[in-house]
C-alpha cells in the first residue's frame, strides 16, 4: 500500500524538493502531521510507511495546478443550496484533484493508494468561514466523485496547533474539545499559535515540532479532539 | 485612452473611495454597498464636462444635496481621474473639487500629455508646450514659459471644460474632453423606456435607454446592419431590425422575424425585454463611446446568452464597467480577466463604500485556482468576508 500526502507546508505534512511532481525518498521532507499518520498506521498495522518509503508528497501548488481540469465547463456551475453549504467547494475540488493524482500513482505502481489531504479548517481558503463537518464531508464527497475509495481528510479544527497543544497538555485526561472552538486567527489576543509557542518556549517551527514528535515528547495518541479522532478513524478504516 | 484609477470623496456613500479600473471591470457585492453609485458617480464626472448639472439632477429627480454623503457635513465633492493611453502608459490626470451649492468645480487641475489646464481662485490658465522649443522632459515637450492666468468672467456648471471652445484648447485636452463627454452610464436601463418612440438621441441612449430608437437611427445603416447581424447569432428567427422614420421626425424600432416562409413584423412595444436590452448593449458597443457602463448586466439575459454577452464585453476595444449579482456571468470570465477586473464592494462599519480586487482576497485567490470565478463567488459567504478583508496587510 502506498500513501500519498498533500498539505499546506512544513508545519503540517512537510514539503517536496522542486523538480518532481510527487516527491519521494530524499525528495520528500515529511512534516509533523506525516508522523502522526505514520504512528497511527504503525500502531495498528505494525509497519511504518515512512520507514518503508512507500509514500510520497504532492504540494498544494501542484494539486491546484490541475484545477483547470475542473474549470473547463463554464456552464457547469455548482451552486450552493440546501444540500451544499457555502465555503465547501474548495475542499470538494481539492479532494477531487488529489484523487486523480492518487489514481495515477496507483496505476503506475499497480498498488492501492491512500490519499491523505491536509487543510486547516480555519486556513487561508476559507478564513474561518463555514463549518468543519461540512468541509470534511465535502472532501469525502470529492474523493467519492472521483470513485476514489481511500481518501482521508485531515482537517484540524480550527488548525493543527490545536492538536499539538492537546498532545502537550499536562493532564492526559483533560478534555481538549474547547480548543476546537478557539479562533484560528494568529492575530487574535489568545491565539493558538501564541499558546503553542508559550508551551514550547520557542517558535513552533516545522523542524522543532517534527523533532519533538519523533523523539516522543509530543505523542499523537494523547490527542482526544473530535477533529483528530475523525481523521484517525478514517485512516484506520481505509488502510 | 481609458481610466485607470478613480478617486472620489463625498459623492453619496463614496467617501475617500479608490477604484482601480481595468479594461473590463465588474463590480460585485451585496445589495446597497454602492455598486450603482459608482456608475452614477462616473456619469456625474462625465456630466461635469458636458455642463448643465441642473438638467442632470432633474432627469434623475435628485436635489443637489442628494449628491453629498449624508454622513458628513462637507459639501464639496473632490475627485481625481487617472488616465492611461491605449498602451496602458500613464497619460494624465484630472482632479477637481465640485461645489454642490454653486454647481461648478471651484478648482480643477488637468494634465494630459504635456498640456494642462488649471482653475483656481476665479482664474484659469492653459499650459501647452511651446512650438519647436525642442526642450523635452521625460519624453514630453517642456513648458518654458508660465501660462497667463485669465479671469473667469462667465458662468457655467460643472467643469470649465464645458464652456471653453475646443479651438482654444490643446489637442490632448480636447481628446480627453470628448472621451469624458461620451461616457453615459446605463444604470437605469428599463424595457419600458427602451420601447419608446423618439425623435433625437443627442448622441446617447438617454436615461433608462429612452432614446434607443433615435440612437439606433443615428448610428447609420452600416452599424445598424452589423448590430442586426450580431443579434441574428443568438435570435435565430430574426431577419432584420429596422428603425422606421415617422412623421415629425419620430423614430420607431421594429423587428422582422421569419418562421418558415412567413415574415412577422413586431414593433418595439411588443419586443421581448431581453432582446431590447441586448439591442441597447450592442448599440452602445457599436457607438463611438469609448467607455461603456452597464448596471446589473444579467437582467433580462437568459443563461444561453451569457457567454455571447460576456464575449462581446471582454473583447470590445472599449473600456467596460458592469455590475452583477450573477455567478454565471462571472463564471464565463477568464481567470486573468477576473483577477484584474472583478472588484468587490463593501461598506465599512461607518457606512463608507470601499473596493477591493475580489481575487486578491487570500481565500478567493486560493479558490480561483481550483474553481471558476462564479463558483468561487457563490461559494463564499459574503456577509462574513469583511473580517478577512480587514486582516489583509493593505487593509483593503
Coordinates of C-alpha atoms in Angstrom, one line a residue:
Chain A
X1 CA 0.0 0.0 0.0
X2 CA 1.2 3.5 -0.9
X3 CA 0.5 6.7 0.9
X4 CA 0.1 10.0 -0.9
X5 CA 0.2 13.1 1.2
X6 CA -0.8 16.6 0.3
X7 CA -0.7 19.5 2.8
X8 CA -0.1 23.2 3.1
X9 CA 3.6 23.3 4.2
X10 CA 6.4 22.5 6.6
X11 CA 4.3 22.6 9.8
X12 CA 1.8 20.0 8.6
X13 CA 2.7 17.3 6.0
X14 CA 6.1 18.8 5.1
X15 CA 7.3 19.7 1.6
X16 CA 8.9 18.2 -1.5
X17 CA 12.1 19.4 -3.2
X18 CA 11.4 21.1 -6.5
X19 CA 11.8 19.0 -9.7
X20 CA 9.3 16.2 -9.1
X21 CA 5.6 16.2 -9.1
X22 CA 5.3 13.6 -6.4
X23 CA 8.3 13.9 -4.1
X24 CA 9.5 10.6 -2.6
X25 CA 12.5 9.3 -0.6
X26 CA 15.1 12.0 -0.1
X27 CA 13.0 14.4 -2.1
X28 CA 10.2 14.4 0.5
X29 CA 10.9 16.3 3.7
X30 CA 8.0 15.0 5.8
X31 CA 6.3 17.1 8.4
X32 CA 4.9 16.7 11.9
X33 CA 1.4 15.6 10.7
X34 CA 3.0 12.9 8.4
X35 CA 4.5 11.4 11.6
X36 CA 1.1 11.5 13.2
X37 CA -0.3 9.5 10.3
X38 CA 2.7 7.2 10.3
X39 CA 2.4 6.4 14.0
X40 CA -1.4 5.7 13.7
X41 CA -0.7 3.2 10.9
X42 CA 2.3 1.7 12.7
X43 CA 0.4 1.1 16.0
X44 CA -2.4 -0.5 14.1
X45 CA -0.7 -2.5 11.4
X46 CA 2.9 -2.8 12.6
X47 CA 4.6 -1.1 9.8
X48 CA 5.7 2.5 9.1
X49 CA 5.0 3.9 5.7
X50 CA 7.8 6.5 6.3
X51 CA 10.4 3.8 7.1
X52 CA 9.3 1.6 4.3
X53 CA 9.5 4.6 1.9
X54 CA 6.1 3.7 0.4
X55 CA 4.9 7.3 0.5
X56 CA 5.1 10.5 -1.5
X57 CA 4.0 14.1 -1.4
X58 CA 2.3 16.4 -3.8
X59 CA 2.3 20.1 -3.0
X60 CA -0.8 22.3 -2.6
X61 CA 0.5 24.3 -5.6
X62 CA 0.8 21.2 -7.8
X63 CA -2.6 20.0 -6.8
X64 CA -4.1 23.4 -7.7
X65 CA -2.2 23.4 -11.0
X66 CA -4.6 20.7 -12.2
X67 CA -7.5 22.9 -11.3
X68 CA -8.1 23.7 -14.9
X69 CA -9.3 20.1 -15.3
X70 CA -12.4 21.1 -13.2
X71 CA -12.8 24.5 -14.7
X72 CA -13.3 23.8 -18.4
X73 CA -17.0 23.5 -18.4
X74 CA -18.1 27.1 -17.5
X75 CA -21.7 26.3 -17.8
X76 CA -21.4 23.5 -15.2
X77 CA -21.8 25.9 -12.3
X78 CA -22.0 24.2 -9.0
X79 CA -24.5 26.2 -6.9
X80 CA -24.7 26.1 -3.1
X81 CA -28.1 25.4 -1.7
X82 CA -30.0 23.4 1.0
X83 CA -27.8 20.4 0.4
X84 CA -24.5 22.0 -0.5
X85 CA -23.3 24.6 2.1
X86 CA -21.2 27.6 1.2
X87 CA -17.4 27.6 1.8
X88 CA -17.0 23.9 0.9
X89 CA -16.3 23.9 -2.8
X90 CA -12.5 24.4 -2.3
X91 CA -12.4 21.2 -0.2
X92 CA -14.5 19.2 -2.6
X93 CA -12.5 20.2 -5.7
X94 CA -9.1 19.8 -4.0
X95 CA -10.1 16.3 -2.9
X96 CA -11.1 15.5 -6.5
X97 CA -7.8 16.7 -7.8
X98 CA -5.7 14.8 -5.2
X99 CA -7.8 11.7 -6.0
X100 CA -6.7 12.0 -9.6
X101 CA -3.0 12.1 -8.5
X102 CA -3.6 9.1 -6.3
X103 CA -5.4 7.2 -9.1
X104 CA -2.5 7.9 -11.5
X105 CA 0.0 6.7 -8.9
X106 CA -1.9 3.6 -8.2
X107 CA -2.0 2.7 -11.9
X108 CA 1.8 3.4 -12.1
X109 CA 2.6 1.1 -9.2
X110 CA -0.1 -1.5 -9.6
X111 CA -0.8 -0.8 -5.9
X112 CA -3.5 0.5 -3.6
X113 CA -3.0 4.2 -2.7
X114 CA -4.3 6.0 0.3
X115 CA -4.5 9.8 -0.1
X116 CA -4.3 12.0 2.9
X117 CA -5.4 15.6 2.3
X118 CA -4.5 18.1 5.0
X119 CA -6.1 21.5 5.1
X120 CA -6.7 23.7 8.2
X121 CA -10.4 24.2 8.9
X122 CA -9.7 27.8 9.6
X123 CA -7.0 28.2 6.9
X124 CA -6.5 30.6 4.1
X125 CA -9.0 29.0 1.8
X126 CA -12.0 29.9 3.9
X127 CA -10.6 32.2 6.6
X128 CA -12.8 30.9 9.4
X129 CA -16.0 30.9 7.3
X130 CA -18.0 27.7 7.0
X131 CA -18.4 24.7 9.3
X132 CA -15.9 21.9 10.0
X133 CA -18.3 19.0 9.4
X134 CA -19.4 20.5 6.0
X135 CA -15.7 20.9 4.9
X136 CA -14.9 17.3 5.9
X137 CA -17.9 15.9 4.2
X138 CA -17.0 17.9 1.1
X139 CA -13.6 16.3 1.0
X140 CA -15.1 12.9 1.3
X141 CA -17.7 13.8 -1.4
X142 CA -14.8 15.0 -3.6
X143 CA -13.0 11.7 -3.3
X144 CA -16.2 9.8 -3.9
X145 CA -16.9 12.0 -7.0
X146 CA -13.7 10.5 -8.5
X147 CA -14.7 7.0 -7.4
X148 CA -11.7 7.0 -5.1
X149 CA -12.3 5.0 -2.0
X150 CA -9.2 5.6 0.1
X151 CA -9.3 9.3 0.6
X152 CA -8.6 10.6 4.1
X153 CA -9.5 14.2 5.2
X154 CA -7.0 15.6 7.7
X155 CA -8.7 18.8 8.8
X156 CA -7.7 20.1 12.3
X157 CA -10.3 22.3 13.9
X158 CA -9.5 25.2 13.8
X159 CA -5.9 24.4 12.9
X160 CA -3.0 22.0 13.6
X161 CA -1.7 24.0 16.5
X162 CA -4.8 22.9 18.5
X163 CA -3.9 19.2 18.0
X164 CA -0.3 19.8 19.2
X165 CA -1.5 21.8 22.2
X166 CA -3.8 18.9 23.1
X167 CA -0.9 16.4 22.8
X168 CA 1.3 18.6 25.0
X169 CA -1.3 19.0 27.8
X170 CA 0.0 18.1 31.3
X171 CA -3.2 16.2 32.3
X172 CA -3.8 13.4 29.8
X173 CA -7.4 13.1 30.9
X174 CA -8.2 16.8 30.5
X175 CA -10.6 17.4 27.6
X176 CA -9.3 19.3 24.6
X177 CA -12.6 19.8 22.9
X178 CA -12.8 23.6 23.9
X179 CA -9.6 24.1 21.8
X180 CA -11.8 23.4 18.7
X181 CA -13.9 26.4 19.4
X182 CA -11.0 28.8 19.6
X183 CA -10.2 31.3 16.8
X184 CA -7.7 30.2 14.2
X185 CA -6.6 33.8 13.7
X186 CA -2.9 34.1 14.6
X187 CA -3.5 37.8 15.3
X188 CA -6.2 37.2 18.0
X189 CA -5.0 38.1 21.6
X190 CA -5.3 34.5 22.8
X191 CA -4.2 32.8 19.6
X192 CA -3.4 29.1 19.4
X193 CA -0.1 29.9 17.7
X194 CA 0.9 32.1 20.7
X195 CA -0.2 29.5 23.2
X196 CA 1.8 26.8 21.5
X197 CA 4.9 29.0 21.5
X198 CA 4.4 29.6 25.2
X199 CA 4.1 25.9 25.8
X200 CA 7.3 25.1 23.8
X201 CA 9.2 28.1 25.0
X202 CA 10.2 28.9 21.4
X203 CA 8.7 29.4 17.9
X204 CA 6.8 26.4 16.7
X205 CA 8.7 25.7 13.5
X206 CA 8.0 22.6 11.5
X207 CA 11.5 21.4 12.3
X208 CA 11.0 21.7 16.1
X209 CA 7.6 20.1 16.0
X210 CA 8.9 17.2 13.9
X211 CA 11.8 16.5 16.3
X212 CA 9.6 16.6 19.3
X213 CA 7.1 14.2 17.7
X214 CA 9.9 11.9 16.5
X215 CA 11.5 11.8 20.0
X216 CA 8.1 11.1 21.6
X217 CA 7.8 14.3 23.6
X218 CA 4.7 15.1 21.5
X219 CA 2.5 11.9 21.3
X220 CA -0.4 11.9 18.9
X221 CA -2.1 9.1 20.9
X222 CA -2.9 11.7 23.6
X223 CA -5.0 13.8 21.2
X224 CA -8.7 13.2 22.0
X225 CA -10.2 16.1 20.0
X226 CA -13.1 15.1 17.7
X227 CA -11.5 16.5 14.6
X228 CA -8.4 14.4 15.2
X229 CA -10.4 11.3 16.1
X230 CA -12.3 11.6 12.8
X231 CA -9.0 11.7 11.0
X232 CA -7.7 8.7 12.8
X233 CA -10.8 6.6 12.4
X234 CA -11.0 7.3 8.7
X235 CA -7.3 6.5 8.2
X236 CA -7.7 3.2 10.1
X237 CA -10.8 2.4 8.1
X238 CA -9.2 2.7 4.6
X239 CA -5.8 1.1 5.4
Chain B
X1 CA -7.4 56.3 -23.7
X2 CA -9.0 54.8 -20.7
X3 CA -9.5 55.5 -17.0
X4 CA -7.0 53.6 -14.8
X5 CA -7.9 54.9 -11.4
X6 CA -10.7 56.8 -9.8
X7 CA -10.6 58.6 -6.5
X8 CA -13.8 60.3 -5.2
X9 CA -14.6 61.8 -1.9
X10 CA -18.0 62.8 -0.7
X11 CA -20.3 61.5 -3.5
X12 CA -23.1 59.7 -1.7
X13 CA -21.5 56.7 0.1
X14 CA -18.2 57.1 -1.8
X15 CA -16.0 58.7 0.9
X16 CA -12.3 58.7 0.3
X17 CA -13.1 56.0 -2.2
X18 CA -10.5 54.5 -4.6
X19 CA -11.3 52.2 -7.5
X20 CA -8.8 50.8 -10.0
X21 CA -10.4 50.2 -13.3
X22 CA -9.2 47.6 -15.8
X23 CA -10.2 47.4 -19.4
X24 CA -13.0 45.2 -18.2
X25 CA -14.2 45.8 -14.7
X26 CA -17.1 44.0 -12.9
X27 CA -18.4 45.3 -9.6
X28 CA -19.9 42.8 -7.3
X29 CA -21.1 42.9 -3.7
X30 CA -24.2 42.7 -1.5
X31 CA -27.2 44.9 -2.2
X32 CA -26.8 48.5 -1.1
X33 CA -23.0 48.6 -0.9
X34 CA -22.7 51.3 -3.6
X35 CA -22.3 49.5 -7.0
X36 CA -24.8 51.6 -8.8
X37 CA -23.5 54.7 -7.0
X38 CA -20.1 54.1 -8.7
X39 CA -21.8 54.2 -12.1
X40 CA -23.7 57.3 -11.1
X41 CA -20.5 58.9 -10.0
X42 CA -18.7 58.3 -13.2
X43 CA -21.8 59.6 -15.1
X44 CA -21.7 62.6 -12.8
X45 CA -18.0 63.2 -13.6
X46 CA -18.8 63.0 -17.3
X47 CA -21.6 65.5 -16.8
X48 CA -19.0 67.9 -15.5
X49 CA -17.6 68.2 -18.9
X50 CA -21.0 68.3 -20.6
X51 CA -22.2 71.0 -18.3
X52 CA -25.8 71.5 -17.3
X53 CA -25.7 69.9 -13.9
X54 CA -29.2 71.1 -13.1
X55 CA -30.6 69.1 -16.0
X56 CA -28.6 66.0 -14.9
X57 CA -30.1 66.3 -11.4
X58 CA -33.6 67.0 -12.8
X59 CA -33.5 64.0 -15.1
X60 CA -32.7 61.8 -12.1
X61 CA -35.1 63.7 -9.8
X62 CA -32.3 64.4 -7.4
X63 CA -31.6 67.6 -5.4
X64 CA -28.1 68.9 -5.3
X65 CA -28.0 67.9 -1.6
X66 CA -28.5 64.3 -2.6
X67 CA -25.0 64.3 -4.2
X68 CA -23.2 64.5 -0.8
X69 CA -22.7 61.9 1.8
X70 CA -25.3 62.2 4.5
X71 CA -22.7 61.1 7.0
X72 CA -20.6 64.2 6.7
X73 CA -21.1 68.0 6.8
X74 CA -18.6 68.6 4.0
X75 CA -20.3 70.0 0.8
X76 CA -17.6 69.8 -1.9
X77 CA -17.1 66.6 -3.9
X78 CA -13.4 66.0 -4.6
X79 CA -12.2 63.8 -7.3
X80 CA -9.2 62.6 -9.3
X81 CA -9.3 60.6 -12.5
X82 CA -6.1 59.0 -13.8
X83 CA -5.9 58.3 -17.5
X84 CA -3.7 55.9 -19.5
X85 CA -3.2 55.7 -23.2
X86 CA -4.0 52.8 -25.5
X87 CA -0.8 51.1 -24.5
X88 CA -1.5 51.4 -20.8
X89 CA 1.1 54.1 -20.2
X90 CA 0.3 57.0 -17.9
X91 CA -1.2 59.7 -20.0
X92 CA -2.5 62.2 -17.5
X93 CA -4.9 63.1 -14.7
X94 CA -7.8 65.4 -13.9
X95 CA -8.6 66.4 -10.4
X96 CA -11.0 68.9 -9.0
X97 CA -13.4 70.0 -6.3
X98 CA -17.1 70.4 -7.2
X99 CA -19.1 72.7 -5.0
X100 CA -22.6 71.3 -4.6
X101 CA -24.1 74.8 -3.8
X102 CA -22.5 76.6 -6.7
X103 CA -22.8 73.5 -9.0
X104 CA -19.4 74.0 -10.6
X105 CA -15.8 73.0 -9.9
X106 CA -14.2 75.7 -7.8
X107 CA -10.8 74.2 -8.5
X108 CA -9.5 71.9 -11.3
X109 CA -6.1 70.6 -12.4
X110 CA -5.9 68.8 -15.7
X111 CA -2.6 67.4 -17.0
X112 CA -2.6 65.5 -20.3
X113 CA 0.4 64.5 -22.3
X114 CA 2.4 67.6 -21.6
X115 CA -0.5 70.0 -21.7
X116 CA -2.6 71.3 -18.8
X117 CA -5.5 73.3 -17.5
X118 CA -5.8 74.9 -14.1
X119 CA -8.7 76.6 -12.4
X120 CA -8.1 78.3 -9.0
X121 CA -9.5 81.3 -7.2
X122 CA -11.7 82.5 -10.1
X123 CA -8.9 82.3 -12.7
X124 CA -7.9 79.7 -15.2
X125 CA -4.8 79.1 -17.3
X126 CA -3.9 76.7 -20.1
X127 CA -0.5 75.1 -20.4
X128 CA 0.9 73.8 -23.6
X129 CA 4.4 73.1 -24.9
X130 CA 6.0 75.9 -26.9
X131 CA 6.1 75.0 -30.5
X132 CA 9.6 73.9 -31.6
X133 CA 11.1 74.7 -28.3
X134 CA 13.0 71.4 -28.5
X135 CA 13.1 71.1 -24.8
X136 CA 11.8 67.7 -23.6
X137 CA 11.5 66.2 -20.1
X138 CA 10.5 62.6 -19.7
X139 CA 10.0 62.3 -23.4
X140 CA 7.5 65.2 -23.4
X141 CA 7.9 68.8 -24.5
X142 CA 8.6 71.0 -21.5
X143 CA 6.8 74.3 -20.9
X144 CA 9.3 77.0 -20.7
X145 CA 7.0 79.9 -20.1
X146 CA 4.5 80.4 -17.4
X147 CA 1.0 80.5 -18.8
X148 CA -1.1 83.7 -18.4
X149 CA -3.9 83.5 -15.9
X150 CA -7.3 84.6 -17.1
X151 CA -10.2 85.8 -15.0
X152 CA -13.3 83.7 -15.3
X153 CA -15.9 86.3 -16.3
X154 CA -18.6 83.9 -17.4
X155 CA -20.8 81.5 -15.6
X156 CA -21.0 77.7 -16.1
X157 CA -22.0 74.5 -14.4
X158 CA -19.6 71.5 -13.8
X159 CA -16.1 71.8 -15.3
X160 CA -14.8 74.9 -17.1
X161 CA -14.1 72.5 -20.0
X162 CA -17.9 72.5 -20.7
X163 CA -17.6 76.2 -21.6
X164 CA -14.2 76.5 -23.3
X165 CA -14.2 76.2 -27.0
X166 CA -12.2 73.3 -28.5
X167 CA -10.3 75.7 -30.8
X168 CA -8.7 77.3 -27.8
X169 CA -7.6 74.1 -26.2
X170 CA -4.5 71.9 -26.8
X171 CA -5.3 68.7 -28.8
X172 CA -4.8 66.2 -25.9
X173 CA -7.2 68.2 -23.7
X174 CA -9.8 68.2 -26.5
X175 CA -9.4 64.4 -26.9
X176 CA -9.9 64.0 -23.1
X177 CA -12.9 66.2 -23.1
X178 CA -14.6 64.2 -25.8
X179 CA -13.7 61.0 -24.1
X180 CA -15.5 62.1 -21.0
X181 CA -18.4 63.8 -22.8
X182 CA -19.2 60.5 -24.4
X183 CA -19.4 58.4 -21.2
X184 CA -23.0 57.6 -20.4
X185 CA -24.0 55.2 -17.7
X186 CA -26.8 52.8 -18.5
X187 CA -27.6 52.4 -14.8
X188 CA -31.3 52.6 -15.1
X189 CA -31.9 50.7 -18.4
X190 CA -35.6 49.8 -18.5
X191 CA -37.6 47.9 -21.1
X192 CA -40.4 50.4 -20.9
X193 CA -38.1 53.3 -21.7
X194 CA -36.4 51.3 -24.5
X195 CA -39.7 50.8 -26.2
X196 CA -40.4 54.5 -26.6
X197 CA -40.6 56.3 -30.0
X198 CA -38.1 59.1 -30.0
X199 CA -37.0 62.0 -32.2
X200 CA -33.4 62.8 -31.4
X201 CA -30.8 61.0 -29.3
X202 CA -28.3 63.8 -28.7
X203 CA -25.6 61.1 -29.1
X204 CA -26.7 58.9 -26.2
X205 CA -29.3 56.3 -25.3
X206 CA -30.6 58.6 -22.6
X207 CA -31.5 57.7 -19.0
X208 CA -33.1 54.3 -18.9
X209 CA -32.4 53.9 -22.7
X210 CA -35.4 56.0 -23.6
X211 CA -33.7 57.3 -26.8
X212 CA -32.9 53.8 -28.2
X213 CA -34.8 54.2 -31.5
X214 CA -33.3 57.5 -32.5
X215 CA -29.8 56.4 -31.2
X216 CA -30.0 53.4 -33.5
X217 CA -31.1 55.6 -36.3
X218 CA -28.2 57.9 -35.8
X219 CA -25.7 55.0 -35.8
X220 CA -26.3 54.8 -39.6
X221 CA -27.3 51.8 -41.8
X222 CA -23.9 50.1 -41.8
X223 CA -23.5 49.9 -38.0
X224 CA -27.2 49.0 -37.7
X225 CA -26.7 46.1 -40.1
X226 CA -23.7 45.0 -38.1
X227 CA -25.8 45.1 -34.9
X228 CA -28.6 43.2 -36.7
X229 CA -26.1 40.5 -37.7
X230 CA -24.9 40.2 -34.1
X231 CA -28.5 39.8 -32.9
X232 CA -29.1 37.1 -35.5
X233 CA -26.4 35.0 -34.0
X234 CA -28.5 34.5 -30.9
X235 CA -32.0 35.1 -32.2
X236 CA -32.3 32.5 -35.0
X237 CA -35.7 33.7 -36.3
X238 CA -34.6 37.3 -36.5
X239 CA -34.5 38.6 -40.1
X240 CA -34.0 42.3 -39.9
X241 CA -34.0 45.1 -37.3
X242 CA -35.3 48.4 -38.7
X243 CA -35.7 51.9 -37.4
X244 CA -38.6 53.5 -39.3
X245 CA -38.9 57.3 -39.6
X246 CA -42.4 58.5 -38.9
X247 CA -43.9 62.0 -39.3
X248 CA -42.4 64.9 -37.4
X249 CA -39.1 63.1 -37.0
X250 CA -40.2 60.3 -34.7
X251 CA -38.3 57.1 -35.0
X252 CA -39.8 53.7 -34.4
X253 CA -37.9 50.5 -33.7
X254 CA -39.2 47.3 -35.2
X255 CA -38.0 43.8 -36.0
X256 CA -38.9 41.3 -38.7
X257 CA -38.8 37.6 -37.8
X258 CA -39.1 34.7 -40.2
X259 CA -40.9 31.5 -39.3
X260 CA -40.7 29.1 -42.2
X261 CA -41.9 31.1 -45.2
X262 CA -43.8 33.6 -43.0
X263 CA -42.5 37.0 -42.0
X264 CA -43.7 38.7 -38.9
X265 CA -43.1 42.4 -38.1
X266 CA -43.1 43.4 -34.5
X267 CA -43.0 47.0 -33.1
X268 CA -40.7 47.8 -30.2
X269 CA -43.6 47.9 -27.7
X270 CA -44.1 44.1 -28.3
X271 CA -40.4 43.1 -28.5
X272 CA -39.3 41.0 -25.5
X273 CA -37.3 42.6 -22.8
X274 CA -34.2 40.6 -23.3
X275 CA -33.8 41.4 -26.9
X276 CA -34.4 45.1 -26.2
X277 CA -31.7 45.1 -23.5
X278 CA -29.3 43.3 -25.7
X279 CA -30.1 45.7 -28.6
X280 CA -29.3 48.6 -26.2
X281 CA -26.0 47.0 -25.2
X282 CA -25.0 46.3 -28.8
X283 CA -25.9 49.8 -29.9
X284 CA -23.7 51.2 -27.1
X285 CA -20.9 48.9 -28.1
X286 CA -21.4 49.9 -31.7
X287 CA -21.3 53.7 -31.0
X288 CA -18.2 56.0 -30.8
X289 CA -18.4 55.9 -27.0
X290 CA -15.1 54.6 -25.5
X291 CA -16.3 53.7 -22.1
X292 CA -19.5 51.6 -21.6
X293 CA -21.2 51.4 -18.2
X294 CA -23.9 48.8 -17.6
X295 CA -25.8 48.1 -14.3
X296 CA -26.9 44.6 -13.5
X297 CA -25.8 43.2 -16.8
X298 CA -27.7 39.9 -16.3
X299 CA -31.1 41.5 -16.2
X300 CA -33.3 40.0 -19.0
X301 CA -30.4 38.0 -20.4
X302 CA -31.2 34.3 -20.4
X303 CA -28.4 31.9 -19.5
X304 CA -27.9 30.8 -23.1
X305 CA -27.0 34.4 -24.0
X306 CA -24.5 34.9 -21.2
X307 CA -21.5 33.6 -23.0
X308 CA -22.3 35.7 -26.0
X309 CA -22.7 38.9 -24.0
X310 CA -19.5 38.3 -21.9
X311 CA -17.5 37.6 -25.1
X312 CA -18.7 40.9 -26.5
X313 CA -17.9 42.9 -23.4
X314 CA -14.5 41.4 -22.8
X315 CA -13.3 41.6 -26.4
X316 CA -14.5 45.0 -27.4
X317 CA -11.7 47.6 -27.7
X318 CA -13.8 49.9 -25.4
X319 CA -13.4 50.1 -21.7
X320 CA -16.3 48.4 -19.9
X321 CA -17.7 48.7 -16.4
X322 CA -20.5 46.5 -15.3
X323 CA -22.2 45.4 -12.1
X324 CA -23.6 41.9 -11.5
X325 CA -25.0 39.6 -8.9
X326 CA -24.8 36.6 -11.2
X327 CA -22.3 33.8 -10.7
X328 CA -23.0 32.7 -14.2
X329 CA -21.7 36.0 -15.6
X330 CA -18.6 35.7 -13.5
X331 CA -18.0 32.1 -14.5
X332 CA -17.6 33.0 -18.1
X333 CA -14.7 35.3 -17.3
X334 CA -11.2 34.1 -18.0
X335 CA -9.3 33.8 -14.8
X336 CA -6.9 36.6 -15.7
X337 CA -9.8 38.9 -16.6
X338 CA -11.4 38.1 -13.3
X339 CA -8.2 38.7 -11.3
X340 CA -7.7 42.1 -12.9
X341 CA -11.2 43.3 -13.1
X342 CA -13.6 41.8 -10.6
X343 CA -13.9 44.4 -7.8
X344 CA -15.7 43.6 -4.6
X345 CA -17.6 46.5 -3.0
X346 CA -18.5 46.5 0.7
X347 CA -19.4 49.0 3.3
X348 CA -17.2 49.7 6.4
X349 CA -18.7 49.9 9.8
X350 CA -19.0 53.7 9.4
X351 CA -21.0 53.3 6.2
X352 CA -18.4 54.2 3.6
X353 CA -18.1 52.2 0.4
X354 CA -14.8 50.5 -0.2
X355 CA -13.5 48.4 -3.1
X356 CA -11.0 45.5 -3.1
X357 CA -9.9 43.3 -6.0
X358 CA -12.0 40.2 -5.3
X359 CA -9.5 37.6 -6.3
X360 CA -6.7 39.3 -4.3
X361 CA -8.5 38.4 -1.1
X362 CA -6.4 35.4 0.0
X363 CA -9.3 32.9 0.3
X364 CA -10.6 33.8 -3.1
X365 CA -7.2 33.7 -4.7
X366 CA -7.0 30.1 -3.5
X367 CA -10.5 29.2 -4.6
X368 CA -9.9 30.6 -8.1
X369 CA -7.1 28.0 -8.5
X370 CA -9.5 25.1 -8.3
X371 CA -12.8 26.5 -9.5
X372 CA -14.3 29.1 -11.8
X373 CA -14.7 32.8 -10.8
X374 CA -18.5 32.4 -10.5
X375 CA -18.2 29.2 -8.4
X376 CA -15.8 30.9 -6.1
X377 CA -18.1 33.9 -5.7
X378 CA -21.2 31.9 -5.0
X379 CA -19.3 29.5 -2.6
X380 CA -18.3 32.5 -0.5
X381 CA -20.3 33.8 2.5
X382 CA -20.1 37.5 1.6
X383 CA -21.7 38.6 4.8
X384 CA -18.6 37.4 6.7
X385 CA -16.0 38.4 4.1
X386 CA -15.3 41.8 5.7
X387 CA -13.4 40.2 8.6
X388 CA -10.9 38.7 6.2
X389 CA -10.5 41.9 4.2
X390 CA -9.8 43.8 7.4
X391 CA -6.9 41.4 8.1
X392 CA -5.3 41.8 4.7
X393 CA -1.9 43.5 5.0
X394 CA -3.0 46.5 3.0
X395 CA -6.3 46.7 4.9
X396 CA -8.3 46.6 1.7

